[in-house]
Short mmCIF file of C-alpha atoms and ligand atoms in Angstrom, two decimals:
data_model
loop_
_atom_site.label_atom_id
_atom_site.label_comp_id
_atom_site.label_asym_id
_atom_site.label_seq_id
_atom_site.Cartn_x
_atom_site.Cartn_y
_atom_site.Cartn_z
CA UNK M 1 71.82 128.38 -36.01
CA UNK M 2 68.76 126.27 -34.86
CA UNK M 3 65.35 125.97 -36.51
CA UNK M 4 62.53 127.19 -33.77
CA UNK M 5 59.40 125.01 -34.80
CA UNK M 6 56.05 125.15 -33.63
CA UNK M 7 52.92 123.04 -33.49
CA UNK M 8 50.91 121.84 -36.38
CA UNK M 9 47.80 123.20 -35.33
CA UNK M 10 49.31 126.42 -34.12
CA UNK M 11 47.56 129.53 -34.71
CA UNK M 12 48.36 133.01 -35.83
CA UNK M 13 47.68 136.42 -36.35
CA UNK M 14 47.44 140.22 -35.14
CA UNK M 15 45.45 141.99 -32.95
CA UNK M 16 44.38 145.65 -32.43
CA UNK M 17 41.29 147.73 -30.35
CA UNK M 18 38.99 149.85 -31.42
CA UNK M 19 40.15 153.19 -30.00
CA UNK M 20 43.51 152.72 -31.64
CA UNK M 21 42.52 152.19 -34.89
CA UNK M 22 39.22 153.02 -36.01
CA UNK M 23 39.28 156.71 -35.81
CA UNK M 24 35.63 157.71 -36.77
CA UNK M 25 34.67 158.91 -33.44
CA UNK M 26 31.58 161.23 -33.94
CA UNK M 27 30.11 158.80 -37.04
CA UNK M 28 27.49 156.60 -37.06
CA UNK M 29 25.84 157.52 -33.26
CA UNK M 30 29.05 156.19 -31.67
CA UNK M 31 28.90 157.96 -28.08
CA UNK M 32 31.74 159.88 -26.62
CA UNK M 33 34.27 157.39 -24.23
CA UNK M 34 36.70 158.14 -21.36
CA UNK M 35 39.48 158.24 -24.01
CA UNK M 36 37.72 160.71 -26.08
CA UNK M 37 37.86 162.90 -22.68
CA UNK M 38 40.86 161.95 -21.48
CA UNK M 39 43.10 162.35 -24.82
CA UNK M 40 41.23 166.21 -25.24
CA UNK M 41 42.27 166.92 -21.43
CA UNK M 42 45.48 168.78 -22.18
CA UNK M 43 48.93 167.40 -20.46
CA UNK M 44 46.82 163.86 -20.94
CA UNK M 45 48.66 162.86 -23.79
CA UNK M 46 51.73 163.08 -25.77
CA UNK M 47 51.71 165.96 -28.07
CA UNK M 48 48.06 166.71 -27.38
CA UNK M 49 47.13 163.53 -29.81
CA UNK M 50 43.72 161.55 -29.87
CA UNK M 51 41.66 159.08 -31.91
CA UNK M 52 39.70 161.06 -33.79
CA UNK M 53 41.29 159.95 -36.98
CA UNK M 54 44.19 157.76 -35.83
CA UNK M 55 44.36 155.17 -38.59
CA UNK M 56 40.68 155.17 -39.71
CA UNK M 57 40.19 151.63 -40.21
CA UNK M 58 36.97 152.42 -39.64
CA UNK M 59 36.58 153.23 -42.98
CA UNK M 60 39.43 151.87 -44.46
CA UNK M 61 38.66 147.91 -42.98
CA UNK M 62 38.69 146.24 -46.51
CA UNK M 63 42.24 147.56 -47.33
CA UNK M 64 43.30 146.55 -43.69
CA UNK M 65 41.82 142.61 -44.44
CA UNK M 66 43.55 142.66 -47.71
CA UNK M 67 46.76 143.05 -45.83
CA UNK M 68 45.77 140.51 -43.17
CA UNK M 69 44.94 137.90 -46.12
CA UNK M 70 48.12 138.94 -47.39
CA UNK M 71 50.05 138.13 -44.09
CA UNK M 72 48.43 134.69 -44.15
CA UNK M 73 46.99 134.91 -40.95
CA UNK M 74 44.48 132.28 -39.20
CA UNK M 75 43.07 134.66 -36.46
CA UNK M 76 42.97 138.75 -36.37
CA UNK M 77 41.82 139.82 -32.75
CA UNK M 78 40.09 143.24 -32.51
CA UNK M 79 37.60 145.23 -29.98
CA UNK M 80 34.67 146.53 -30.44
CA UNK M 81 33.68 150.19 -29.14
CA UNK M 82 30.77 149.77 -26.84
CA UNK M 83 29.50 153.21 -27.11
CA UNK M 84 29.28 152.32 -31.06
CA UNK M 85 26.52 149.42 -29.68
CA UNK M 86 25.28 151.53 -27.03
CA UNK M 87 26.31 155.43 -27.00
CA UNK M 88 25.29 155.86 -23.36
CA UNK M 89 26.40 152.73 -21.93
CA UNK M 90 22.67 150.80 -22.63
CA UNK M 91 19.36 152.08 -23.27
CA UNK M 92 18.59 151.75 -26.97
CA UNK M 93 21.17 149.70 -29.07
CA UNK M 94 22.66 151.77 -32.26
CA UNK M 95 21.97 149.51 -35.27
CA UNK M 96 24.82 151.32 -37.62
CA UNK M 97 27.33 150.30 -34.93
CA UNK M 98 26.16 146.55 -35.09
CA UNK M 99 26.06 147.37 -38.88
CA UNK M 100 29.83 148.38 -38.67
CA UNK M 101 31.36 145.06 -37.02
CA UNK M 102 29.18 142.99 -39.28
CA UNK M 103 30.80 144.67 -42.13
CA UNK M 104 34.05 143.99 -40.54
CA UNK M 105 33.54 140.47 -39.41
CA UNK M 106 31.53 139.90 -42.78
CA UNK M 107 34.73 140.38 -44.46
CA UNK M 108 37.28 138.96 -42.27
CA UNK M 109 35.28 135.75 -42.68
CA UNK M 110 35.14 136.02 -46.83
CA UNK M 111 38.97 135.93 -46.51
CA UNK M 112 39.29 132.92 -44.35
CA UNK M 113 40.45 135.07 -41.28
CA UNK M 114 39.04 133.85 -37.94
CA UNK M 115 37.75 137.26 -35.49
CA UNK M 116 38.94 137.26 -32.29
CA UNK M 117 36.59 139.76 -30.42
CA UNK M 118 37.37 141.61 -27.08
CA UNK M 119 34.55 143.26 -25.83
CA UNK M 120 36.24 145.83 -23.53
CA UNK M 121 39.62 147.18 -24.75
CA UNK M 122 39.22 150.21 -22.43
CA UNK M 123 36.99 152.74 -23.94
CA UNK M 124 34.49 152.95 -21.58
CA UNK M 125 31.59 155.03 -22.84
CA UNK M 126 31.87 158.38 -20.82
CA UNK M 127 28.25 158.22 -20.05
CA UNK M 128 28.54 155.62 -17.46
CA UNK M 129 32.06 157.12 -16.69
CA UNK M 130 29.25 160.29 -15.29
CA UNK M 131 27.41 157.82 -13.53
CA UNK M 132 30.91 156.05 -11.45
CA UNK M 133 31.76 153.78 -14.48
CA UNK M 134 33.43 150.60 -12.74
CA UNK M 135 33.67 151.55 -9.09
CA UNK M 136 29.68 151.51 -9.72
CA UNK M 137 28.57 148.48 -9.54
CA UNK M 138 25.53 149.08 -12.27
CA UNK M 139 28.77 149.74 -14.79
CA UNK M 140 28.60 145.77 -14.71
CA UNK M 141 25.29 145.06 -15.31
CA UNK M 142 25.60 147.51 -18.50
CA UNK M 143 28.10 145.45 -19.40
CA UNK M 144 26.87 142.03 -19.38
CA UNK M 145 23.80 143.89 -21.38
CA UNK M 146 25.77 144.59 -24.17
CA UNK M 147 27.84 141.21 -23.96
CA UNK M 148 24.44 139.89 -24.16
CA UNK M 149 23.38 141.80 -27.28
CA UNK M 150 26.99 141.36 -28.60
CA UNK M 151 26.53 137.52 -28.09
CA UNK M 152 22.85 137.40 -29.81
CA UNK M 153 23.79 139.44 -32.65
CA UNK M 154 27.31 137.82 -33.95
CA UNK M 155 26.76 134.07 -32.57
CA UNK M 156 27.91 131.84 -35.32
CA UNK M 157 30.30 134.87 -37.11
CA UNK M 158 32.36 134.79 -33.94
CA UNK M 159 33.82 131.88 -32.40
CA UNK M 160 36.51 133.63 -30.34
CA UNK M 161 35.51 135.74 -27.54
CA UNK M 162 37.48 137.87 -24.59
CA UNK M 163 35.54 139.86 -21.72
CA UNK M 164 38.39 142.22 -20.76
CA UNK M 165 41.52 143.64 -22.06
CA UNK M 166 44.31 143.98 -19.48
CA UNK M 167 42.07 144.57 -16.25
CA UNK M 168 45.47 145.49 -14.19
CA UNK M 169 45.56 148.68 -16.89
CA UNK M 170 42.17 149.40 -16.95
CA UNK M 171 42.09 149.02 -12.88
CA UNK M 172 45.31 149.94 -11.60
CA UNK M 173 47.27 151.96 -14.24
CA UNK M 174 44.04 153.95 -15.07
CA UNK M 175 42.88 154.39 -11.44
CA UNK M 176 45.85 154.49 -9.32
CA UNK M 177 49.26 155.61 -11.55
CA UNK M 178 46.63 157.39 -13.22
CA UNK M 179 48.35 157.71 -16.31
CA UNK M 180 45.68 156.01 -18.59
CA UNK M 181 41.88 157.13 -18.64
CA UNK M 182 39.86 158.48 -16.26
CA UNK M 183 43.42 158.84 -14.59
CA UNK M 184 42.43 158.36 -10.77
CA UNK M 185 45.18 158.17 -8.53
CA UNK M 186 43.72 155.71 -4.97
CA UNK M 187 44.25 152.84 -4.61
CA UNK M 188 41.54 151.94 -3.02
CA UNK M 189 39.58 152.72 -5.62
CA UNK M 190 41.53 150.61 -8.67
CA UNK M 191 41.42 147.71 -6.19
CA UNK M 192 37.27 148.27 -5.50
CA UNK M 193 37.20 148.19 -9.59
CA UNK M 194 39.73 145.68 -10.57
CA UNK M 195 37.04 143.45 -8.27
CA UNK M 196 33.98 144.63 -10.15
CA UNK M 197 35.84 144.40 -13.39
CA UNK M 198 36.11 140.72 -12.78
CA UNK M 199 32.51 140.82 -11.50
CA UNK M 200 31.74 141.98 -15.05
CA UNK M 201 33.92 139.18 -16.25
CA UNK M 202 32.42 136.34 -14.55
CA UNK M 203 29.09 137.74 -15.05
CA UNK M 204 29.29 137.91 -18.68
CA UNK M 205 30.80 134.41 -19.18
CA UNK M 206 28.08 133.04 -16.99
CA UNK M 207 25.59 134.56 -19.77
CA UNK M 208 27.61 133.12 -22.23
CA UNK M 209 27.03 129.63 -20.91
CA UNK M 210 22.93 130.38 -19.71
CA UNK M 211 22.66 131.74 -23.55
CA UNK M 212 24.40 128.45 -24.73
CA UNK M 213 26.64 130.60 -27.42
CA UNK M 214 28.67 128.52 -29.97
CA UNK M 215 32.62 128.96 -29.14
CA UNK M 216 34.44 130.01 -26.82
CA UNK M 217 35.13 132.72 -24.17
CA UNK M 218 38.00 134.09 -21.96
CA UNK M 219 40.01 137.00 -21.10
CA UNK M 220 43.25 138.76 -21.88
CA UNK M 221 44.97 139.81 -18.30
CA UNK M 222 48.69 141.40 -19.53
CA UNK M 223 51.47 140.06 -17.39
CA UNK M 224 54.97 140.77 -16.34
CA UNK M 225 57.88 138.78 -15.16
CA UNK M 226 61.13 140.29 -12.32
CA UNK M 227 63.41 137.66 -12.03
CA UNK M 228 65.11 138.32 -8.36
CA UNK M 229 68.17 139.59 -7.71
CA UNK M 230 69.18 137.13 -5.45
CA UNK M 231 67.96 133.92 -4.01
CA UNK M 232 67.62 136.36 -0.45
CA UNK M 233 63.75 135.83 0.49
CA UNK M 234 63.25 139.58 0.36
CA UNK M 235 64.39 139.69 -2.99
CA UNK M 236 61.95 136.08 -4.17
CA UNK M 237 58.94 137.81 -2.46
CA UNK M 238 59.70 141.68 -3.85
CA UNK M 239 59.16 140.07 -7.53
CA UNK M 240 56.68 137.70 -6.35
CA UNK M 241 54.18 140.53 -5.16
CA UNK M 242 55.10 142.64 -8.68
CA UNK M 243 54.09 139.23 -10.26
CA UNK M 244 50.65 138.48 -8.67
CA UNK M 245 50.20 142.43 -9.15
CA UNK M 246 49.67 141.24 -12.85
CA UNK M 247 48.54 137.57 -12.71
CA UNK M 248 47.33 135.86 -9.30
CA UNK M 249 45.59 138.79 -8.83
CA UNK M 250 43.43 138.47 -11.48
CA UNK M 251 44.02 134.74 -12.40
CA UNK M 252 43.54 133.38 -8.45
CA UNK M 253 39.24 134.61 -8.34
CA UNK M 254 38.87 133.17 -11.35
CA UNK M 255 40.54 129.86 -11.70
CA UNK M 256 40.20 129.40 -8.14
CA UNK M 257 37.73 131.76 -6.88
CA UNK M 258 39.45 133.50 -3.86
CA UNK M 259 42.11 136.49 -4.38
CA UNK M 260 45.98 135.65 -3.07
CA UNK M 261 46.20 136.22 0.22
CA UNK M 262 49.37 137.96 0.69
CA UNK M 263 48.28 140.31 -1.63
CA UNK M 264 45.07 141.11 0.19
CA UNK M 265 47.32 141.56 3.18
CA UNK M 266 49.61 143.73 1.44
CA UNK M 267 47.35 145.69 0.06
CA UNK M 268 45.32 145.41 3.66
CA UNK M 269 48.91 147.03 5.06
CA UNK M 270 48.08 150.12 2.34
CA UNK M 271 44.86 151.15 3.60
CA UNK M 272 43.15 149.26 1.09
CA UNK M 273 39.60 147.45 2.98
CA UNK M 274 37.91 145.54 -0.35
CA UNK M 275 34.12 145.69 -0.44
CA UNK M 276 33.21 141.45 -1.59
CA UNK M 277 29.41 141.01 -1.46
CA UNK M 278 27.84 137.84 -0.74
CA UNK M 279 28.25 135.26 -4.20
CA UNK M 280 30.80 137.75 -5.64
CA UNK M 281 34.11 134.82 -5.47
CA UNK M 282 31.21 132.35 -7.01
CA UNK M 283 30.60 134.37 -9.85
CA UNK M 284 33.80 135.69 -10.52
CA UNK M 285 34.99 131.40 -10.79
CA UNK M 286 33.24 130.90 -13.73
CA UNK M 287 35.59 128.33 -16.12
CA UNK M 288 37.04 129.46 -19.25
CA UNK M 289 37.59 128.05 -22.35
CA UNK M 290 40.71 129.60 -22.90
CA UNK M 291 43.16 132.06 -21.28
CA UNK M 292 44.65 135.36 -23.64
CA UNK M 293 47.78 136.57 -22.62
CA UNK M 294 49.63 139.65 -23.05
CA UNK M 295 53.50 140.06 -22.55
CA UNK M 296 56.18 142.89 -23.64
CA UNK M 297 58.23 142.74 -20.74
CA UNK M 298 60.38 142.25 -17.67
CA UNK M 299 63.33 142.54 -15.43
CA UNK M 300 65.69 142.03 -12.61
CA UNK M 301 64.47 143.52 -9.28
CA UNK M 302 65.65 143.21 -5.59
CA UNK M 303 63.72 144.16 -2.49
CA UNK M 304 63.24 148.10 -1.56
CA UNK M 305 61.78 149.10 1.79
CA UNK M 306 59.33 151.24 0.86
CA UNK M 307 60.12 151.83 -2.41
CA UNK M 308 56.79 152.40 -4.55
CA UNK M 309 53.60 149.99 -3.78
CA UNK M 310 55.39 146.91 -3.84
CA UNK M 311 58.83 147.12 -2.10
CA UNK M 312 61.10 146.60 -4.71
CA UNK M 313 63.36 148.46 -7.14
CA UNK M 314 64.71 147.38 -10.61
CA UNK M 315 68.25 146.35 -10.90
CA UNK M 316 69.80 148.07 -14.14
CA UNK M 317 71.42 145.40 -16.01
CA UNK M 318 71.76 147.13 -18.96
CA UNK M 319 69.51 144.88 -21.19
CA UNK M 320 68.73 146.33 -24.49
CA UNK M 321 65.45 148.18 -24.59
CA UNK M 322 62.80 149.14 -27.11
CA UNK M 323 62.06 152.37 -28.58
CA UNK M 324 59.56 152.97 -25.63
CA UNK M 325 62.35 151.99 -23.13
CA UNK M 326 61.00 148.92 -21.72
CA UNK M 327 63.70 146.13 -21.50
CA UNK M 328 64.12 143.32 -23.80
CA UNK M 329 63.28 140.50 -21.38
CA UNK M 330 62.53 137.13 -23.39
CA UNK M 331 63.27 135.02 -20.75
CA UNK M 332 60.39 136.74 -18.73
CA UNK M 333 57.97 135.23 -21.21
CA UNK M 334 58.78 131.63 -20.86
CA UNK M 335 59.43 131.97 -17.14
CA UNK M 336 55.41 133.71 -16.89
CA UNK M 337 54.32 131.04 -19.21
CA UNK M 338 55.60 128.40 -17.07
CA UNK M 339 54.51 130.01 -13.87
CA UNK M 340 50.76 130.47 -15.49
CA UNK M 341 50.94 126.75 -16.02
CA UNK M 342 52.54 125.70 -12.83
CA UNK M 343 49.76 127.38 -11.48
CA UNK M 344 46.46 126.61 -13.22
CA UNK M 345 47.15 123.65 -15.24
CA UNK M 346 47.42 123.43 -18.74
CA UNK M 347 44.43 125.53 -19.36
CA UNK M 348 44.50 126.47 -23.48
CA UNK M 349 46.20 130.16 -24.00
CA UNK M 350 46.32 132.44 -26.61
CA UNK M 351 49.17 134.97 -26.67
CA UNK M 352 46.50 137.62 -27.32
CA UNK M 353 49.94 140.14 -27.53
CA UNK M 354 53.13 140.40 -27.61
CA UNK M 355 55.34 143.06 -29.69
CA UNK M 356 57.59 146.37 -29.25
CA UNK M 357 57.98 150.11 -30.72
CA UNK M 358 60.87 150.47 -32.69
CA UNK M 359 60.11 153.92 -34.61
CA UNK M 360 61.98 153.24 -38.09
CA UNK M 361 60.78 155.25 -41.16
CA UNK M 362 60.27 154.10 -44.52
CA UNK M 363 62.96 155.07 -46.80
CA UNK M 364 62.28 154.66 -50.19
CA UNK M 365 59.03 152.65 -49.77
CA UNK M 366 60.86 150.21 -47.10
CA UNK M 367 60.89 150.48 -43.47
CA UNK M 368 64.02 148.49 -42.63
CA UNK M 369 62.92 147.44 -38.47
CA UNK M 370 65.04 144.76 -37.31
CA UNK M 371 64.80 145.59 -34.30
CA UNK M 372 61.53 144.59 -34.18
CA UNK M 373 62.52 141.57 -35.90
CA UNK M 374 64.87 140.30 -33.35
CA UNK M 375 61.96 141.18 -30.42
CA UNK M 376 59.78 138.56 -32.52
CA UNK M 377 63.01 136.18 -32.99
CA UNK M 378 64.06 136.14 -28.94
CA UNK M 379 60.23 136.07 -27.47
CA UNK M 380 59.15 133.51 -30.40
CA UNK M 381 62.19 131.18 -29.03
CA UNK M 382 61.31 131.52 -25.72
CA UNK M 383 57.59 130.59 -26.35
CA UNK M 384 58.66 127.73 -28.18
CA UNK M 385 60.59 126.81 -25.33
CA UNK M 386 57.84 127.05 -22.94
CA UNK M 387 55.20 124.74 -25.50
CA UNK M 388 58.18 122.30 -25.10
CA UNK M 389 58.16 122.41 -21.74
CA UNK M 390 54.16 121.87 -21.53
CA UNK M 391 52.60 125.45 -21.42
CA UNK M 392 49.12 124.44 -24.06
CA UNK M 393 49.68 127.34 -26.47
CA UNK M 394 47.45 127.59 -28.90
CA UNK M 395 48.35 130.47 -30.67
CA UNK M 396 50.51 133.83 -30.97
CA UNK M 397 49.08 137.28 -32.08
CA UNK M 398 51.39 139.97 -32.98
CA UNK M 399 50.58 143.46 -31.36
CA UNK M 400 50.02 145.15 -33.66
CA UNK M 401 49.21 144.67 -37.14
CA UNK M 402 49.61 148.44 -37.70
CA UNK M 403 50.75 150.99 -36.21
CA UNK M 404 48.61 153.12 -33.50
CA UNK M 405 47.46 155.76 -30.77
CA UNK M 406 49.97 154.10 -28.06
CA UNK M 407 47.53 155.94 -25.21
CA UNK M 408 49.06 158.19 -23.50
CA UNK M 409 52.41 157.90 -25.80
CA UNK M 410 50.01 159.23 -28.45
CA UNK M 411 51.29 158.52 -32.19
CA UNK M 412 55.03 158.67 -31.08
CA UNK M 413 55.48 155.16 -30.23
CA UNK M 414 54.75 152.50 -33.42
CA UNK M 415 54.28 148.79 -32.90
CA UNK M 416 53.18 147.66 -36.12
CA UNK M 417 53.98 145.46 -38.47
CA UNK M 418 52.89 147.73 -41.24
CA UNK M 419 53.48 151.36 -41.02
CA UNK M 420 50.84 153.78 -41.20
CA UNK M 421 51.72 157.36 -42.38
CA UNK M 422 49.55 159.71 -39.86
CA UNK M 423 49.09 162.12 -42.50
CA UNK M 424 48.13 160.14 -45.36
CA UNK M 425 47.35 157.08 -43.86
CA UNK M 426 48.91 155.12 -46.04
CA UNK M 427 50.01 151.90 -45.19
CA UNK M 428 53.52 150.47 -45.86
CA UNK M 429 54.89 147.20 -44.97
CA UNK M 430 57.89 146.54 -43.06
CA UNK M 431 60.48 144.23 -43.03
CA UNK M 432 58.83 142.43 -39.67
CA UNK M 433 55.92 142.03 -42.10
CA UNK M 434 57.45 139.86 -44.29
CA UNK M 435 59.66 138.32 -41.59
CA UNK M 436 56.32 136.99 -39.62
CA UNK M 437 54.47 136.13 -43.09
CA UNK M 438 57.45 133.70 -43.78
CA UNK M 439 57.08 131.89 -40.08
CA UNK M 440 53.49 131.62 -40.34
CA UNK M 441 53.92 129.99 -43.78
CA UNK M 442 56.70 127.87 -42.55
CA UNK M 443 55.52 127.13 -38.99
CA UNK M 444 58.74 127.71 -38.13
CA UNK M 445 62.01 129.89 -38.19
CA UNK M 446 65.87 129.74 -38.08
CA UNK M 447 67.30 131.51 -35.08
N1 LIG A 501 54.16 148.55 -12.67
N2 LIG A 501 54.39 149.73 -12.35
N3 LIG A 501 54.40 150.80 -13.21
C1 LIG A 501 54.73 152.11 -12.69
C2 LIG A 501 54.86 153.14 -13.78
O1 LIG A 501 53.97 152.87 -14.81
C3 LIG A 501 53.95 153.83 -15.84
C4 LIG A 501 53.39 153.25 -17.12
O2 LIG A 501 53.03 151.89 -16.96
C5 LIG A 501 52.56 151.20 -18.04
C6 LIG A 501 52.41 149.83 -17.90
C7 LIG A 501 51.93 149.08 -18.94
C8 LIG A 501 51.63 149.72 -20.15
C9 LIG A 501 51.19 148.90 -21.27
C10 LIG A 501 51.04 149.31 -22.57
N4 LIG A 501 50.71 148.19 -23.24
C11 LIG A 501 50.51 148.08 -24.70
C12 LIG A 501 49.01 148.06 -24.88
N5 LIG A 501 48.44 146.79 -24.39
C13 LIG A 501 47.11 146.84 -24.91
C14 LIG A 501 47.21 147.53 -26.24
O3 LIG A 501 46.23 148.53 -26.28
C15 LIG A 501 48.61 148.12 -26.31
O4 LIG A 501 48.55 149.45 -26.79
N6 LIG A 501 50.62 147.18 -22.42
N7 LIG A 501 50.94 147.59 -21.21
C16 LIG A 501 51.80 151.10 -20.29
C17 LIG A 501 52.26 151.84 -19.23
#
């Protein structure tokens, strides 16, 4: 057995958006979103489920802090719905939406819990979506408009700010797999927006600074790691292109304000000619205080002429996987970590998620997942392991603190920590629960 410790000043806590959770969807003025369409689109999503209710924090928020407080958590990381601020986008601001988060944050702060606050976490309000949403490049002013009135209104409540939530999802699983909202499948169109989603980025961070806003900013790209096959070139470039897919694709513009060049050619190879106007690189390289970073997963992969975008196919190596069926890949997470750093320095990070579905039942007012306990136990380890090694972590949020409307997976797929009962909503803890209360009050666990 070994004791996995972490540093003193080490942060945690949960995380979970706004579409997931809140339910609430035609209260308050909040405007319809691409996820309200998309999730009411039949064959969309699992079982025909949406957010209308899902857990409704919305109005259930105090019960949900009281089991944050509970936890023992530092730091609880949430979205906010943008059409709740602005139902079409901009235009006149909707004060019981502002009057929503500050009842939120309000109490989040009265029980010592830091908020973490993304501003996009994917609901895109479908006005905007009429108008183009991000392959039209007014989608970003809009949204540096309500960064700006985001900034102005909670400046001082929040210290803790991210811009975007997974831009690979929102630009290429959304817009060229198409399984996620609007569901576009060209490619040349998710790599036109994943550009003007970092426009919006880079834009929005720059207002941050010309506004002079207490705390801090950055953004929350999710990540993946293949581990090759073999040390055959073919094989080390197949998982490096899956890699930069995720990271230098994103990462390169803005820590070092030009895209990776083999992707561009790849991607050049694919028919894909990106539109970059005049001071777009410039703005996009805006630095960032800190660096949120999402992991689940990973694999081993070997090269694949023309196999999918990338050239590459997964080598079954009979891992154990999750209740969703992704593998259980720790070692991705350190080796990502480490790559991150090799790459951009020590900049600060936040693991802004990491978690799995396991789908286990209460029985008898107990939900018995150890499963999910042993996720938290092997990918804990490993980012131990990678702090050790140099990687500046500064903290580690859970996803999620409850279960939640997995997107297109609908209800069927649970990642909480606490289980919520879709027909009652009642929430029960489970066994992870108390397992990650007990590391957070130790700063450490035995392995
Ligand atoms: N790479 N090629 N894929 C080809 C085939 O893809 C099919 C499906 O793909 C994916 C890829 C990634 C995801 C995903 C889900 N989460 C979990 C959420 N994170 C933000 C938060 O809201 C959580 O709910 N993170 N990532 C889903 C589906």
């Amino acid at each position: 057995m070994s004791i996995i410790q972490f540093p003193k000043d080490m942060k945690w806590g949960t995380a979970t958006a706004s579409y997931q959770i809140e339910g609430a969807t035609k209260e308050d003025g909040r405007g319809q979103t691409i996820w309200d369409t998309f999730s009411k689109t039949p064959g969309n999503v699992l079982n025909g489920d949406n957010g209308d209710v899902a857990c409704n924090s919305y109005h259930r928020y105090e019960e949900d802090v009281q089991i944050m407080k509970e936890l023992g958590i530092d730091v609880y990381r949430f979205s906010v719905a943008w059409s709740r601020i602005f139902p079409e986008g901009n235009g006149e601001v909707n004060q019981k939406g502002l009057d929503y988060y500050h009842r939120l944050i309000d109490e989040l702060l009265a029980n010592g819990i830091e908020p973490m606050c993304t501003l996009y976490h994917w609901d895109l309000p479908q006005a905007l979506q009429d108008k183009g949403g991000w392959n039209n490049r007014e989608t970003i002013d809009a949204f540096v408009n309500y960064a700006e009135t985001m900034f102005k209104e909670f400046s001082g409540k929040i210290n803790y700010w991210l811009t975007l939530n997974e831009p690979w999802c929102i630009s290429f699983l959304s817009n060229y797999i198409g399984v996620h909202a609007p569901g576009n499948q060209d490619l040349q169109l998710a790599t036109q927006i994943s550009h003007h989603l970092l426009l919006a980025h880079g834009e929005t961070v720059k207002k941050f600074r010309d506004l002079n806003i207490k705390g801090e900013i950055g953004f929350a790209p999710n990540t993946t790691w293949l581990e090759p096959f073999s040390n055959q070139q073919e094989d080390i470039d197949a998982c490096k292109r899956e890699v930069a897919w995720y990271v230098e694709w994103f990462m390169d513009p803005v820590f070092k304000g030009e895209y990776p060049s083999f992707m561009v050619d790849w991607f050049k190879k694919k028919g894909v000619e990106l539109v970059i106007e005049d001071g777009d690189m410039e703005a996009i390289n805006q630095p960032i205080d800190f660096l949120g970073i999402n992991y689940y997963t990973g694999h081993v992969a070997r090269y694949k002429e023309n196999e999918g975008l990338l050239d590459w196919e997964m080598v079954e190596m009979n891992y154990d996987r999750t209740d969703i069926g992704w593998p259980i890949f720790p070692q991705g997470f350190y080796n990502v970590l480490t790559h991150i750093t090799e790459s951009y320095g020590k900049v600060p990070i936040y693991i802004t998620e990491n978690g799995s579905c396991y789908n286990d039942e209460p029985e008898n007012g107990r939900v018995k997942d150890d499963g999910r306990i042993n996720y938290l136990q092997q990918h804990l380890t490993a980012l131990s392991g990678a702090i050790k090694s140099g990687v500046n972590v500064k903290g580690y949020l859970t996803w999620s603190l409850m279960d939640n409307f997995e997107w297109a997976e609908g209800y069927s797929k649970r990642f909480g920590i606490v289980h919520v009962n879709y027909r009652t909503l009642e929430r029960t803890k489970k066994d992870s629960y108390y397992w990650f209360k007990q590391t957070i009050e130790n700063n450490w666990f035995e392995n």
